[in-house]
Amino acid sequence: QASARDDSGVSFLIASLCPQGLVSMFVQCCCAETAQEQLIELKPEFAYGDAGPSVANCDEKSAVIPSKEEPAAAEPIPVPETMQAETFDVEIERGPGSIFGIDLSAAGKVCMVNDVTGESLIGAWNKAAAEDKKVKKYDRLVAINDSAPDKGKDVLELLKASSGKVVAKFRRPLMNKATIKKDGAALGLSLKDGPTFLLVLSVDDGTVKEFNAGVSQEKSLRASDRILSVNGVTGTGQKLMEQVQSAGKSVELEWACWGS
């Protein structure tokens, strides 16, 4: 992991996940692609013209992101009225000195909103927009000016490089909850702890894969999904990881996904 601050006072956190830093839950091994997964975070104060985050070199000592301080109180996790992920556009004008005001984390296919600040481009949009067009926590940034890369970090790079009129497309999350049986068997999950979630790196042979076989794709737990609570507990990624590791015969998971 590397942290830095540029001349404009923008701080950012970068991590590259090496095999030594992979937290694999009851999985014997992981594929090479999974072992090199990256979790990149762009802070709300990122301003026009700032260099922004870049990927750090991977080594044993820098492989794992330390969890942030635990929130004072757990926020309620939103539950959508539909099982179809809804998308909407946000139109902003980005000029010198302007800040986006959104905390983003990108890994796998997903670039997710962790938080939104008030005095910013997105904050101003939210004040004027209808409720169903406001950018919210757990929304996924999927495209910038009609360009929709397959990887979350590439969407983040497009946002960083954008100027003038910017049209950002967001997708609302689908929230799923399920109790997965363990009974001594492997869950088959490879996980990475994020600020307030667990990133699903892969789903291999185990009880989660068996669960997925019995439900629709929208209700399955897949790579790039974010686990937000474990056995009703929310908090830092480290705290969630501890809950998974200490679970008994079953574990209740609540996660966000965004469709294909």
Coordinates of C-alpha atoms in Angstrom, one line a residue:
Q1 CA 0.0 0.0 0.0
A2 CA 1.1 3.6 -0.5
S3 CA -0.4 6.8 0.7
A4 CA 0.6 10.3 -0.6
R5 CA -0.4 13.9 -0.7
D6 CA 0.1 16.1 -3.8
D7 CA 0.9 19.8 -4.0
S8 CA -2.8 20.7 -3.8
G9 CA -3.3 18.8 -0.5
V10 CA -5.2 15.9 -2.1
S11 CA -4.6 12.7 -0.2
F12 CA -5.1 9.3 -1.7
L13 CA -4.7 5.7 -0.9
I14 CA -3.5 3.0 -3.3
A15 CA -3.0 -0.7 -2.8
S16 CA -2.0 -3.6 -5.0
L17 CA -3.1 -7.0 -3.8
C18 CA -0.3 -9.6 -4.1
P19 CA -0.6 -13.3 -3.3
Q20 CA 0.9 -12.7 0.2
G21 CA -1.8 -10.1 0.9
L22 CA -4.8 -12.2 -0.3
V23 CA -7.3 -13.1 2.5
S24 CA -8.7 -16.4 1.3
M25 CA -11.7 -17.7 3.3
F26 CA -11.5 -21.5 3.3
V27 CA -10.0 -21.7 -0.2
Q28 CA -6.9 -23.7 -0.9
C29 CA -5.5 -21.5 -3.7
C30 CA -6.4 -18.6 -6.0
C31 CA -5.9 -17.9 -9.7
A32 CA -3.2 -15.5 -10.8
E33 CA -5.7 -12.9 -12.0
T34 CA -7.4 -12.8 -8.6
A35 CA -4.1 -12.6 -6.8
Q36 CA -3.2 -9.3 -8.5
E37 CA -6.6 -7.6 -7.8
Q38 CA -6.3 -4.0 -6.9
L39 CA -8.4 -1.8 -4.6
I40 CA -8.0 1.9 -5.4
E41 CA -9.7 4.7 -3.5
L42 CA -10.3 8.3 -4.8
K43 CA -11.1 10.7 -2.0
P44 CA -13.8 13.4 -2.1
E45 CA -11.4 16.4 -2.2
F46 CA -9.9 15.3 -5.6
A47 CA -9.7 18.5 -7.6
Y48 CA -9.4 19.5 -11.2
G49 CA -5.8 19.0 -12.4
D50 CA -4.7 16.8 -9.5
A51 CA -2.6 13.7 -10.4
G52 CA -4.8 11.4 -8.4
P53 CA -4.1 7.9 -7.4
S54 CA -1.8 5.5 -9.2
V55 CA -1.0 1.9 -8.5
A56 CA 1.8 1.1 -6.1
N57 CA 4.4 -1.5 -6.5
C58 CA 3.4 -4.8 -5.0
D59 CA 5.5 -6.4 -2.2
E60 CA 4.9 -8.3 1.0
K61 CA 5.0 -5.3 3.3
S62 CA 2.6 -3.2 1.2
A63 CA 0.0 -5.8 0.2
V64 CA -2.8 -5.2 2.7
I65 CA -4.8 -2.1 3.2
P66 CA -5.3 -1.3 6.9
S67 CA -8.9 -0.8 7.8
K68 CA -10.1 2.7 8.6
E69 CA -11.4 3.7 12.0
E70 CA -14.8 2.1 12.7
P71 CA -17.8 4.4 12.2
A72 CA -19.4 5.7 15.4
A73 CA -22.7 4.2 14.4
A74 CA -23.8 1.8 11.7
E75 CA -25.9 3.3 9.0
P76 CA -29.0 1.4 7.8
I77 CA -28.4 -0.4 4.5
P78 CA -30.9 0.7 1.8
V79 CA -33.2 -1.9 0.4
P80 CA -34.5 -1.3 -3.2
E81 CA -38.1 -1.8 -4.1
T82 CA -37.2 -3.6 -7.3
M83 CA -34.7 -6.4 -8.2
Q84 CA -33.7 -4.5 -11.4
A85 CA -30.7 -2.2 -11.0
E86 CA -31.7 1.3 -12.1
T87 CA -29.4 3.7 -13.8
F88 CA -29.4 7.5 -14.0
D89 CA -27.2 10.3 -15.5
V90 CA -25.6 13.2 -13.6
E91 CA -24.5 16.2 -15.6
I92 CA -21.9 18.6 -14.2
E93 CA -19.5 21.2 -15.4
R94 CA -16.0 20.6 -14.2
G95 CA -13.5 23.5 -14.3
P96 CA -10.3 24.5 -12.5
G97 CA -10.4 24.2 -8.8
S98 CA -13.7 22.2 -8.7
I99 CA -14.0 19.0 -6.7
F100 CA -16.2 16.0 -7.4
G101 CA -17.0 15.4 -3.7
I102 CA -17.4 11.7 -3.9
D103 CA -15.3 9.0 -2.1
L104 CA -14.9 6.1 -4.6
S105 CA -13.3 2.7 -4.3
A106 CA -12.6 0.7 -7.5
A107 CA -11.8 -3.0 -7.7
G108 CA -12.8 -5.7 -10.2
K109 CA -15.6 -4.5 -12.4
V110 CA -17.0 -2.1 -9.9
C111 CA -16.3 1.6 -9.0
M112 CA -18.5 2.2 -5.9
V113 CA -19.5 5.4 -4.1
N114 CA -18.4 5.2 -0.4
D115 CA -19.6 8.7 0.5
V116 CA -20.7 12.1 -0.9
T117 CA -19.7 15.5 0.5
G118 CA -21.9 18.6 0.4
E119 CA -19.7 21.4 -0.9
S120 CA -18.8 20.0 -4.2
L121 CA -20.0 19.3 -7.8
I122 CA -21.9 16.2 -6.8
G123 CA -23.1 17.8 -3.6
A124 CA -24.6 20.7 -5.6
W125 CA -26.2 18.3 -8.0
N126 CA -27.8 16.4 -5.2
K127 CA -29.2 19.6 -3.7
A128 CA -31.1 20.4 -6.9
A129 CA -31.9 16.8 -8.2
A130 CA -35.0 14.8 -7.6
E131 CA -34.6 12.0 -5.0
D132 CA -34.3 9.3 -7.6
K133 CA -31.5 11.2 -9.3
K134 CA -29.3 11.9 -6.3
V135 CA -25.9 10.2 -6.0
K136 CA -25.9 8.0 -2.9
K137 CA -23.6 5.7 -0.9
Y138 CA -23.2 2.2 -2.6
D139 CA -24.1 3.6 -6.1
R140 CA -21.9 2.3 -8.9
L141 CA -20.2 4.6 -11.3
V142 CA -20.5 2.8 -14.7
A143 CA -19.7 5.3 -17.4
I144 CA -18.3 8.8 -18.2
N145 CA -19.5 10.6 -21.3
D146 CA -21.0 7.3 -22.7
S147 CA -17.7 5.5 -22.2
A148 CA -18.2 2.4 -20.0
P149 CA -15.0 0.3 -19.5
D150 CA -15.2 -3.2 -18.1
K151 CA -13.0 -2.5 -15.1
G152 CA -13.9 -0.2 -12.2
K153 CA -10.4 1.4 -12.0
D154 CA -10.7 2.4 -15.7
V155 CA -14.0 4.2 -15.0
L156 CA -12.3 6.0 -12.2
E157 CA -9.4 7.1 -14.5
L158 CA -12.0 8.5 -16.9
L159 CA -13.6 10.5 -14.1
K160 CA -10.2 11.9 -13.1
A161 CA -9.3 13.0 -16.6
S162 CA -12.7 14.6 -17.4
S163 CA -13.2 18.3 -17.8
G164 CA -15.9 20.7 -19.1
K165 CA -19.3 19.1 -19.4
V166 CA -19.2 15.7 -17.8
V167 CA -22.1 13.2 -17.9
A168 CA -21.6 10.5 -15.3
K169 CA -23.8 7.4 -15.3
F170 CA -24.5 5.7 -12.0
R171 CA -26.3 2.5 -11.2
R172 CA -28.3 1.8 -8.0
P173 CA -27.3 -1.3 -6.0
L174 CA -29.4 -4.3 -5.5
M175 CA -29.2 -5.5 -1.8
N176 CA -29.3 -9.2 -1.1
K177 CA -29.4 -11.1 2.2
A178 CA -29.0 -14.8 2.7
T179 CA -28.0 -17.3 5.4
I180 CA -25.2 -19.6 4.1
K181 CA -24.7 -23.0 5.7
K182 CA -21.2 -23.9 6.8
D183 CA -21.4 -27.0 9.0
G184 CA -17.6 -27.4 8.8
A185 CA -17.6 -27.1 5.0
A186 CA -15.7 -24.4 3.0
L187 CA -17.6 -21.2 2.0
G188 CA -15.3 -21.0 -1.0
L189 CA -14.9 -17.2 -0.8
S190 CA -11.8 -15.1 -1.4
L191 CA -12.3 -11.8 0.3
K192 CA -10.4 -8.4 0.7
D193 CA -11.3 -6.0 3.5
G194 CA -12.2 -2.5 2.4
P195 CA -13.1 0.6 4.4
T196 CA -16.6 -0.5 5.4
F197 CA -17.1 -3.6 3.3
L198 CA -15.6 -6.9 2.2
L199 CA -14.7 -7.1 -1.5
V200 CA -15.5 -10.5 -3.0
L201 CA -12.5 -11.5 -5.1
S202 CA -13.7 -14.9 -6.3
V203 CA -16.3 -17.6 -5.5
D204 CA -14.7 -21.1 -5.7
D205 CA -16.0 -24.5 -4.8
G206 CA -17.9 -24.4 -1.5
T207 CA -21.2 -23.7 0.1
V208 CA -21.6 -20.2 -1.5
K209 CA -21.2 -21.7 -4.9
E210 CA -23.9 -24.3 -4.0
F211 CA -26.1 -21.5 -2.8
N212 CA -25.6 -19.6 -6.1
A213 CA -26.7 -22.6 -8.1
G214 CA -30.2 -22.5 -6.4
V215 CA -31.0 -18.8 -7.0
S216 CA -31.3 -16.4 -9.8
Q217 CA -28.2 -14.4 -11.0
E218 CA -29.5 -11.2 -9.4
K219 CA -29.6 -12.9 -6.0
S220 CA -26.3 -14.7 -6.2
L221 CA -23.0 -13.6 -4.6
R222 CA -20.4 -13.0 -7.2
A223 CA -16.9 -11.6 -7.7
S224 CA -16.8 -7.7 -7.3
D225 CA -19.8 -7.7 -5.0
R226 CA -19.4 -5.9 -1.7
I227 CA -20.5 -7.6 1.6
L228 CA -21.8 -4.9 3.9
S229 CA -22.9 -6.8 7.0
V230 CA -22.1 -10.2 8.5
N231 CA -24.6 -11.7 11.0
G232 CA -26.2 -8.3 11.3
V233 CA -22.9 -6.6 12.1
T234 CA -21.6 -3.6 10.1
G235 CA -18.4 -1.7 10.5
T236 CA -14.9 -1.8 9.1
G237 CA -13.8 -4.5 6.7
Q238 CA -11.5 -6.0 9.4
K239 CA -14.5 -6.3 11.7
L240 CA -16.6 -8.0 9.0
M241 CA -13.7 -10.4 8.3
E242 CA -13.6 -11.4 11.9
Q243 CA -17.3 -12.1 11.9
V244 CA -16.9 -14.4 8.9
Q245 CA -14.0 -16.2 10.4
S246 CA -15.7 -16.8 13.7
A247 CA -19.1 -17.9 12.3
G248 CA -20.4 -21.3 13.4
K249 CA -22.7 -23.6 11.5
S250 CA -24.0 -20.8 9.3
V251 CA -23.3 -17.2 8.4
E252 CA -25.8 -14.4 7.4
L253 CA -24.4 -12.1 4.7
E254 CA -25.9 -8.9 3.3
W255 CA -24.3 -7.6 0.1
A256 CA -24.6 -5.1 -2.7
C257 CA -24.5 -6.0 -6.4
W258 CA -25.2 -4.1 -9.5
G259 CA -26.3 -6.7 -12.1
S260 CA -24.2 -7.5 -15.1

